[in-house]
Structures are given as C-alpha cells and as structure tokens.
Short mmCIF file of C-alpha atoms in Angstrom, two decimals:
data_model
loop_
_atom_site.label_atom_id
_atom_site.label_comp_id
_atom_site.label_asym_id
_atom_site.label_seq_id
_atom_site.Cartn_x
_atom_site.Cartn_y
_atom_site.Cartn_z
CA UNK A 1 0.00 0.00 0.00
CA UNK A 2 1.30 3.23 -0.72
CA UNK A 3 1.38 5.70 2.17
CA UNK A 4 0.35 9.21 1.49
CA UNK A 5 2.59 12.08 2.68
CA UNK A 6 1.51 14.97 3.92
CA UNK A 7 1.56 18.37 1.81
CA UNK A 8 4.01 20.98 3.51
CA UNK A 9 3.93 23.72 1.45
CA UNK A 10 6.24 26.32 2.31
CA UNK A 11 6.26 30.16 1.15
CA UNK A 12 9.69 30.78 -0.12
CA UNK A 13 12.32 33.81 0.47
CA UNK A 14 16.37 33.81 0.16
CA UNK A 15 17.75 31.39 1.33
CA UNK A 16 15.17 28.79 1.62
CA UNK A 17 14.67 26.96 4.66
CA UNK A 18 16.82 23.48 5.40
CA UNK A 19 14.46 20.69 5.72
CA UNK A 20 16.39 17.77 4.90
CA UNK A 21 15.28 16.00 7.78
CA UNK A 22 12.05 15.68 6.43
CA UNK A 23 13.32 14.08 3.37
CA UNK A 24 10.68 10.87 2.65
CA UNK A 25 8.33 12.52 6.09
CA UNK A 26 6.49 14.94 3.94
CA UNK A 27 5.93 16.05 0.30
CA UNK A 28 7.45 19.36 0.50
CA UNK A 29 6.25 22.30 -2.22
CA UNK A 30 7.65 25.13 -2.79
CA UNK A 31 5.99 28.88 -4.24
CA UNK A 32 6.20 32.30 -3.67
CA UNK A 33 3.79 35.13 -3.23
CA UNK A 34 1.72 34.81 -6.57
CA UNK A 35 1.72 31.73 -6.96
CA UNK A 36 0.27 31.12 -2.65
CA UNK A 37 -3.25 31.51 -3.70
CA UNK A 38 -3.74 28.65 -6.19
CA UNK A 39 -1.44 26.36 -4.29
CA UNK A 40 -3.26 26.49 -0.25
CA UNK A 41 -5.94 24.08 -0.94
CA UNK A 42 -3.32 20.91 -1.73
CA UNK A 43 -1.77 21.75 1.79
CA UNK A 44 -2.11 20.09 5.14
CA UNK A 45 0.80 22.35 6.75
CA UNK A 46 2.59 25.94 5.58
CA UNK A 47 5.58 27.08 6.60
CA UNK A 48 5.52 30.80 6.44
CA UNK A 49 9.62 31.54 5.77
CA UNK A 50 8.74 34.68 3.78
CA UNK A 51 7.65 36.51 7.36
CA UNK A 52 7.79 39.76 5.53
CA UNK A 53 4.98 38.86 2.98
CA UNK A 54 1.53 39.78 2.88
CA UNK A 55 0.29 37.05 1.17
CA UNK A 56 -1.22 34.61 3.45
CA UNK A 57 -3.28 37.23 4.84
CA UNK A 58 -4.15 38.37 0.98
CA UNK A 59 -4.45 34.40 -0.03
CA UNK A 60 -6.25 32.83 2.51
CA UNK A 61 -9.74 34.10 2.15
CA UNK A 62 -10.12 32.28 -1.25
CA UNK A 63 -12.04 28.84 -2.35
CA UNK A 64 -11.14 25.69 -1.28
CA UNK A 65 -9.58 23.78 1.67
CA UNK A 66 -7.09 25.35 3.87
CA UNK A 67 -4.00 24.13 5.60
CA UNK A 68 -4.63 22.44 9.09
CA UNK A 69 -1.49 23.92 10.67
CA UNK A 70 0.70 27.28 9.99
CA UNK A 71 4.03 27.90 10.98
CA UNK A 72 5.51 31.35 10.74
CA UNK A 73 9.39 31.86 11.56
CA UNK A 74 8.89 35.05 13.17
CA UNK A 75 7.66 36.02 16.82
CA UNK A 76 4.99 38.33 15.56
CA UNK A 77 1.77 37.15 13.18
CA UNK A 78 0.17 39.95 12.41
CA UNK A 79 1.44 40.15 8.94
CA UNK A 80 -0.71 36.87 8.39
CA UNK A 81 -3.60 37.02 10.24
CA UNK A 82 -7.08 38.03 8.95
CA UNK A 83 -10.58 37.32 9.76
CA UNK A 84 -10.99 33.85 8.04
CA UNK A 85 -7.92 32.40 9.40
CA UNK A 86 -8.59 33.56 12.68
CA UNK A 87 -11.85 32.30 13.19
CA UNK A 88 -11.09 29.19 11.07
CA UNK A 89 -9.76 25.77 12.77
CA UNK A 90 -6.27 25.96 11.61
CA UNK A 91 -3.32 25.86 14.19
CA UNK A 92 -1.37 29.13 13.93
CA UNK A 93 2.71 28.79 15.61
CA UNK A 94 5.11 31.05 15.51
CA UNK A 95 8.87 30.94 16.20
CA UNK A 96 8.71 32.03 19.98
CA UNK A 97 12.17 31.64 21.67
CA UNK A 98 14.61 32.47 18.98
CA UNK A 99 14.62 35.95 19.34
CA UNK A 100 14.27 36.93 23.07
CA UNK A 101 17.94 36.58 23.77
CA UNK A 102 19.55 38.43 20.48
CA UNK A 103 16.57 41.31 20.95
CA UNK A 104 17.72 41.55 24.49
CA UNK A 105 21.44 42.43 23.80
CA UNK A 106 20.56 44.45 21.09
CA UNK A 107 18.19 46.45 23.21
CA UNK A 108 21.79 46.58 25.39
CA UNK A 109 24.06 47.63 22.98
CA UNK A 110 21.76 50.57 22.00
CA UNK A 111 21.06 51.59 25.56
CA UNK A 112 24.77 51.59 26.08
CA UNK A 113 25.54 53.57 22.50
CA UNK A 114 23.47 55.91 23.12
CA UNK A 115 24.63 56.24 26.73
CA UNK A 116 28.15 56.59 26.25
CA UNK A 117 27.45 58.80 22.99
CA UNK A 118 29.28 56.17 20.79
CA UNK A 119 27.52 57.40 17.03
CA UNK A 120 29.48 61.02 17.89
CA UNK A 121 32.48 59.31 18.87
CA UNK A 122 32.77 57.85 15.21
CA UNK A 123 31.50 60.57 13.30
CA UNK A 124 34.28 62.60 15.04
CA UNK A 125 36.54 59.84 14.42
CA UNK A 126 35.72 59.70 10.80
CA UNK A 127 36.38 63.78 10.86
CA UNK A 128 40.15 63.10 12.60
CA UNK A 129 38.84 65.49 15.57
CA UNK A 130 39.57 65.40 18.90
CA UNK A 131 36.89 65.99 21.64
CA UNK A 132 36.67 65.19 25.09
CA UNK A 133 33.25 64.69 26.47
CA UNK A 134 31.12 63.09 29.26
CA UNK A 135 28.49 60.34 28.82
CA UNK A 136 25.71 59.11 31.12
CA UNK A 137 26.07 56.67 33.73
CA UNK A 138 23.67 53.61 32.53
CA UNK A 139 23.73 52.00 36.46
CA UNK A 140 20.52 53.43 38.69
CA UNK A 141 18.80 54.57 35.72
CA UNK A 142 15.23 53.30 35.24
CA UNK A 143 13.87 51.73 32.23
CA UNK A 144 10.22 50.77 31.36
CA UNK A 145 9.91 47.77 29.03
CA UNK A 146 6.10 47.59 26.95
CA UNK A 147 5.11 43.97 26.56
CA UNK A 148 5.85 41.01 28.92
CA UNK A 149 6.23 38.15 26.86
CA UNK A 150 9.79 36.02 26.41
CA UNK A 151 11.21 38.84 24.28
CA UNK A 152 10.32 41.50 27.21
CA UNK A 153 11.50 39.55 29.69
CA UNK A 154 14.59 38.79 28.24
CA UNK A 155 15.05 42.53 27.81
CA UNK A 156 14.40 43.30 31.30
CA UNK A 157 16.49 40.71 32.67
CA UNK A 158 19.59 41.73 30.29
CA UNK A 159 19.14 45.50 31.57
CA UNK A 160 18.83 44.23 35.58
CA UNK A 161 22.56 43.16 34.89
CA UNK A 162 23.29 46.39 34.16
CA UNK A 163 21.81 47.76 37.02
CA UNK A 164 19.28 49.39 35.47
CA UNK A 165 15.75 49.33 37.52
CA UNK A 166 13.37 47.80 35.00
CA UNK A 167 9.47 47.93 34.99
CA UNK A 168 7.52 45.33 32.70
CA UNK A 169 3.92 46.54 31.42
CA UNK A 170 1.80 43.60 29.98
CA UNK A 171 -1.48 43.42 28.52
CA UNK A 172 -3.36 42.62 32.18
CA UNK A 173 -0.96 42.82 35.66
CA UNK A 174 0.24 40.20 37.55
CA UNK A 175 3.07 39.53 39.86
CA UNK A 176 6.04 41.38 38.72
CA UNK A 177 3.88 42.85 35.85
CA UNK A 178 2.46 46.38 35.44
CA UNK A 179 -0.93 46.70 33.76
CA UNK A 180 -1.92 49.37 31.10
CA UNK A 181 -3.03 51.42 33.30
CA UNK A 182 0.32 52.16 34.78
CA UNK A 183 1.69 52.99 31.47
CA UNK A 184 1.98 56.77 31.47
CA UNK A 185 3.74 56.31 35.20
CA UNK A 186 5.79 54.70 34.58
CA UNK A 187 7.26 56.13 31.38
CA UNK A 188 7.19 59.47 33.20
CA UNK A 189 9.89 58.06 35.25
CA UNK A 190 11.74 56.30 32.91
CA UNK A 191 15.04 57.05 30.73
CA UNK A 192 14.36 54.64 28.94
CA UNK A 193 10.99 53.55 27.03
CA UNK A 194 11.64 50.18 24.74
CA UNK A 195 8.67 49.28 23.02
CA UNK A 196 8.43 44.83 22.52
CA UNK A 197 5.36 44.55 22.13
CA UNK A 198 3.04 42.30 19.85
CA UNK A 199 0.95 44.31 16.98
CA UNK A 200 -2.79 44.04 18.12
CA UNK A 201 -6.00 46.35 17.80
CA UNK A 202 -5.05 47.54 21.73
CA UNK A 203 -1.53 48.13 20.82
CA UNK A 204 -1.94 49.98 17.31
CA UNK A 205 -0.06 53.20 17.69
CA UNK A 206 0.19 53.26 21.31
CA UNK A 207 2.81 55.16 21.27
CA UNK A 208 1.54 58.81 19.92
CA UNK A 209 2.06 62.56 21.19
CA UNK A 210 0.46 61.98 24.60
CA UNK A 211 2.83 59.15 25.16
CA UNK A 212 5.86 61.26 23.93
CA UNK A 213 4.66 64.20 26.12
CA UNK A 214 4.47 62.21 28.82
CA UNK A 215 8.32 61.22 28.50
CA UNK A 216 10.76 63.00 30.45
CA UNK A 217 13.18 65.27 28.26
CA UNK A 218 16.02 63.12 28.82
CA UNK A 219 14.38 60.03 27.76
CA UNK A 220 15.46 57.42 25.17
CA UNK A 221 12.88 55.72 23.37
CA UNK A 222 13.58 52.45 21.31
CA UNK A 223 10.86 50.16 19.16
CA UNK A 224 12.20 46.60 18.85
CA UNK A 225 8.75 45.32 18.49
CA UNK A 226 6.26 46.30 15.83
CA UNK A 227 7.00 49.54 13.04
CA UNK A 228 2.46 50.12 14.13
CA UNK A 229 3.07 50.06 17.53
CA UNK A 230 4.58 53.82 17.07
CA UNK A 231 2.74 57.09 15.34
CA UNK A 232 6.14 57.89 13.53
CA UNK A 233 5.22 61.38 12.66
CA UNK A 234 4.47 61.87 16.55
CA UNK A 235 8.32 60.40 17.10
CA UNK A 236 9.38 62.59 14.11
CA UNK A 237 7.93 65.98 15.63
CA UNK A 238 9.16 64.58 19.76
CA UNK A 239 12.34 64.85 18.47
CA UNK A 240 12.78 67.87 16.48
CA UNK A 241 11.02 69.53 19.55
CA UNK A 242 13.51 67.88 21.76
CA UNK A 243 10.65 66.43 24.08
CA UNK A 244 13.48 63.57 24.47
CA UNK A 245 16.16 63.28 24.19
CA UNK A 246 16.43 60.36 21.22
CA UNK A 247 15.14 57.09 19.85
CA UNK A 248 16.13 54.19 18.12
CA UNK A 249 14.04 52.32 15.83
CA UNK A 250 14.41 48.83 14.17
CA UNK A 251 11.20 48.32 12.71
CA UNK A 252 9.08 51.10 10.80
CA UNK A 253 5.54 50.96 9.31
CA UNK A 254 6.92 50.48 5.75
CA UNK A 255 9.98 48.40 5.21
CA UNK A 256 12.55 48.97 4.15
CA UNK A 257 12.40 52.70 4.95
CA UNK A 258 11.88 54.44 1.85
CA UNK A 259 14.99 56.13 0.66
CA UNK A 260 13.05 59.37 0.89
CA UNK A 261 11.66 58.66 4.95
CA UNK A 262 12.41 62.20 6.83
CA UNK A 263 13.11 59.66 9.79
CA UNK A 264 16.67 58.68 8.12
CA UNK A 265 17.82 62.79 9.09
CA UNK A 266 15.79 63.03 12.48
CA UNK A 267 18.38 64.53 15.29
CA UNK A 268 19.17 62.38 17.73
CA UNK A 269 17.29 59.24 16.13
CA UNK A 270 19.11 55.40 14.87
CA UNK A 271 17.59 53.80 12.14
CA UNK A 272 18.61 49.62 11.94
CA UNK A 273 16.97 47.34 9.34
CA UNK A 274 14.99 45.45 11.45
CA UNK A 275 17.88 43.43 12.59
CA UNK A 276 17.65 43.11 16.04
CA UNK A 277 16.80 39.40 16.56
CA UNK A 278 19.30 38.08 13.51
CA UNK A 279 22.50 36.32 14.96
CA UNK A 280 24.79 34.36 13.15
CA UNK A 281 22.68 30.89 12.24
CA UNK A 282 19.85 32.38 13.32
CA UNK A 283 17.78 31.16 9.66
CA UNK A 284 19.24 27.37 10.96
CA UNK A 285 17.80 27.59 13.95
CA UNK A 286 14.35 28.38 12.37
CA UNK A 287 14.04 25.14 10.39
CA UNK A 288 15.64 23.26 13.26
CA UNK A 289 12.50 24.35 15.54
CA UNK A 290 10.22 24.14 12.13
CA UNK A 291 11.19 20.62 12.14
CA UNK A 292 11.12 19.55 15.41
CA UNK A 293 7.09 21.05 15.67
CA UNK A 294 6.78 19.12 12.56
CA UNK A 295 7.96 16.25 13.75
CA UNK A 296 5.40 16.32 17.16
CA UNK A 297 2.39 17.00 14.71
CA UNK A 298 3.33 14.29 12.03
CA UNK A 299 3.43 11.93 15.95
CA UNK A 300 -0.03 13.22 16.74
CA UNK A 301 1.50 15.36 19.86
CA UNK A 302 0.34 18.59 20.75
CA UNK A 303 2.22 21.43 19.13
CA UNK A 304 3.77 24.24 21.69
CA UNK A 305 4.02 28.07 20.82
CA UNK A 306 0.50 27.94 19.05
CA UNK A 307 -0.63 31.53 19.27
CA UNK A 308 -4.38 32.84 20.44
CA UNK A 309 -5.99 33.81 16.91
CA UNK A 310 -7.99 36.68 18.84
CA UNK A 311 -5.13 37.94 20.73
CA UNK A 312 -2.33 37.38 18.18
CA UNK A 313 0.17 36.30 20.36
CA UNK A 314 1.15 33.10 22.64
CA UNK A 315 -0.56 33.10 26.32
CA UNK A 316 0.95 31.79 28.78
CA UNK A 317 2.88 35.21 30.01
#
C-alpha cells in the first residue's frame, strides 16, 4: 500500500529553509507570493519563511480547503492574520524563543551607545577630531519595558545586569507585571521607554504625542517590536522639539524605509533594518525548531508556541 505524505507547502524567500530532515516525512512544495493563492488548498501544513509577505493574509480568504497547521518563523503574526484564518480551525505557531535573547542584547548595545554617545564618537573619528566629552552613567537609571512576553523579559532581565531598575507593562498585571493602566507612570519616570510589544487592535499606535509628552526630556525611546506600535510622525515631531532626548528604531511601518523617509535625518534618532533578533545561524535555527514542531504534529502530539488567533500572540505570560 502506498502511504500518502503529507503536503508541507512552504512560502519561499532567500535562502530557503533546510528541511532535509524531512526528506521521505512529507511532500514538501515550494511557491512564492503569486503563486500562494492557487497552491493552499493541496496543503495540510505551511511554513511561512517569507515573514515579511503579505500574502497569506491576501491568499487565505479564497475557495477551497485550507491548511490544518501554519508555521511562521517570526515572533509576531500579524502580517498573516485576517478574519478567516482567525476564526477558522487551523493551528497558527510562531517561532517564539529564537529571538528573546539576540533582541535583548541588542536592546543593550543601544542603551549603552546611546549612553556613552558612541555614534558622535565615530563621526568625530571619521572627521580626525579630537573631543573630550562626558556620557551618562547607565547604572541606577530606570527603564520601562512595553510587553511582557519572552522577548520583554529577556530585555528586562539583560538590563537588571546592568543595574538598570526595569518595569515590565503587559497586557493585564500580575506579579512582577504592570498593567496598562500604569503605562503613562511609569514612562514618566523612565530614561528609557523600549517598546516589545506584539501588533494588536489595543496596541496599534500606542505610542503617539500623549505618550511622547508624557516622556521625560532626557528620555530614550527604542521600538524593537512592531514599526504600528509607534505614530512615527508623533516620534518625528518629539524629536525635532527635543521632548526627548532620542530614539532608536528597528522596525518602521513600511519596510525597508523608503529612501526618501524624513526619519533617516531626524536629530538624535538610529535607524537599523529590522535586525535586532538576527544572529549568526539564526535562519538554521528556524528550520531546526520548524522541524522539530513538525515532527510532534506528524506523531499526533500537541504542538507548543500555538498563538491565540484573537489575541495574536502566545498566552501563557
């Protein structure tokens, strides 16, 4: 009798995704964005590699069957997610624990950049001049981190070992965890705001002019989470007013940043190409964990980091 393989279909970007392991396990298909639409209904799993495509949310609304079980390599989802997949019966996981850790010392390395004025030191490098100035001590400051799950934590954690008094803010509060409500407190305080939160309807430009008024002047604002999550012209106009004191962004409501973005001159602001959770291996590590979740569903076992379809994120923290 000839056994029938299951259809993994798998949305393709550069380079594709190593899944040798399921060599003879699966009948693996490959497409890219135009050609998603005509190729769902002959899959019982998709790996979403392409996590900077649109076109599962585009896609999925048409005729026919629909995968039992997504994967997306990326923490966040809301670039797939629309009304028929979320209130369909298909599994939704994302690639939760990858990222906290690299995010973290990211969110470290800018903290500490920006603290010890290290872009000026190399632009007056580059101009062969000679200036002696003082930087800010990053020890007893106080930093307030927006969104609680692994990625937050990890954050918070990596800037306790700096001696930096952190606050978490989640989406309800909890022991150790601050609720919305405390939100504008907090940041008040803070001299540092980082922003690691998922992309939801609650968190949808949270962070406007109120929330940059409320800042202190000498606050440092950073977005490591969603490019939505910020009202960019707010930032934009916070900083030429010098309501803080700077920001750092690594994600952006378009991407890449148009060549012609005002937010590539703002004073006092770092653009990165949203490249705050890629380490060395890092695409390696993806389709090991892609393989191993495919490995307990092809077993029957119950999959881990499946995400809440309403809330667009993984409970649990």
């Amino acid at each position: 009798m000839t056994l029938t393989l299951p259809t993994l279909l798998v949305l393709d970007a550069d380079p594709p995704p190593r899944l040798g392991r399921l060599t003879g396990r699966a009948r693996i298909v490959h497409t890219d964005a135009a050609g998603l639409a005509e190729r769902l209904p002959e899959a019982d799993v998709l790996l979403v590699w392409d996590f900077t495509s649109h076109a599962v949310r585009e896609a999925w609304p048409g005729a026919g069957p629909r995968p039992r079980w997504v994967h997306t390599a990326s923490a966040g989802v809301d670039h797939l997610m629309c009304p028929e997949l979320a209130a369909g019966e298909t599994v939704v996981t994302n690639a939760r624990g990858i990222f906290d850790q690299p995010i973290a010392e990211y969110v470290a390395a800018l903290v500490l950049a920006v603290a010890k004025d290290l872009p000026r030191t190399l632009e007056l490098q580059r101009e062969r001049t000679w200036r002696h100035r003082e930087t800010r001590r990053v020890a007893g400051t106080r930093a307030c981190v927006v969104g609680s799950g692994p990625i937050g934590r990890a954050i918070a954690r990596t800037l306790k070992a700096l001696d930096v008094t952190t606050a978490l803010v989640g989406r309800v509060p909890r022991t150790g965890i601050h609720g919305p409500g405390d939100l504008d407190r907090l940041i008040a305080r803070a001299d540092w705001v980082i922003a690691a939160a998922p992309l939801t309807e609650q968190t949808h430009g949270m962070f406007d002019a109120h929330r940059f008024g409320v800042m202190q002047p000498s606050a440092v604002f950073v977005n490591v989470g969603r490019g939505p999550l910020v009202d960019e012209d707010a930032l934009a106009e916070a900083l030429r007013r010098r309501w803080i004191a700077g920001a750092a962004l690594d994600v952006f409501a378009a991407e890449p940043l148009p060549e012609g973005s005002p937010l590539w001159g703002l004073p006092g602001l770092i653009v990165s190409p949203h490249m705050s959770g890629d380490t060395v291996g890092w695409r390696d590590e993806l389709g090991i964990q892609f393989v191993e979740l495919y490995e307990r569903w092809a077993a029957g076992r119950s999959l881990v980091n499946v995400v809440d379809k309403k809330r667009g994120y993984v409970p649990g923290h």
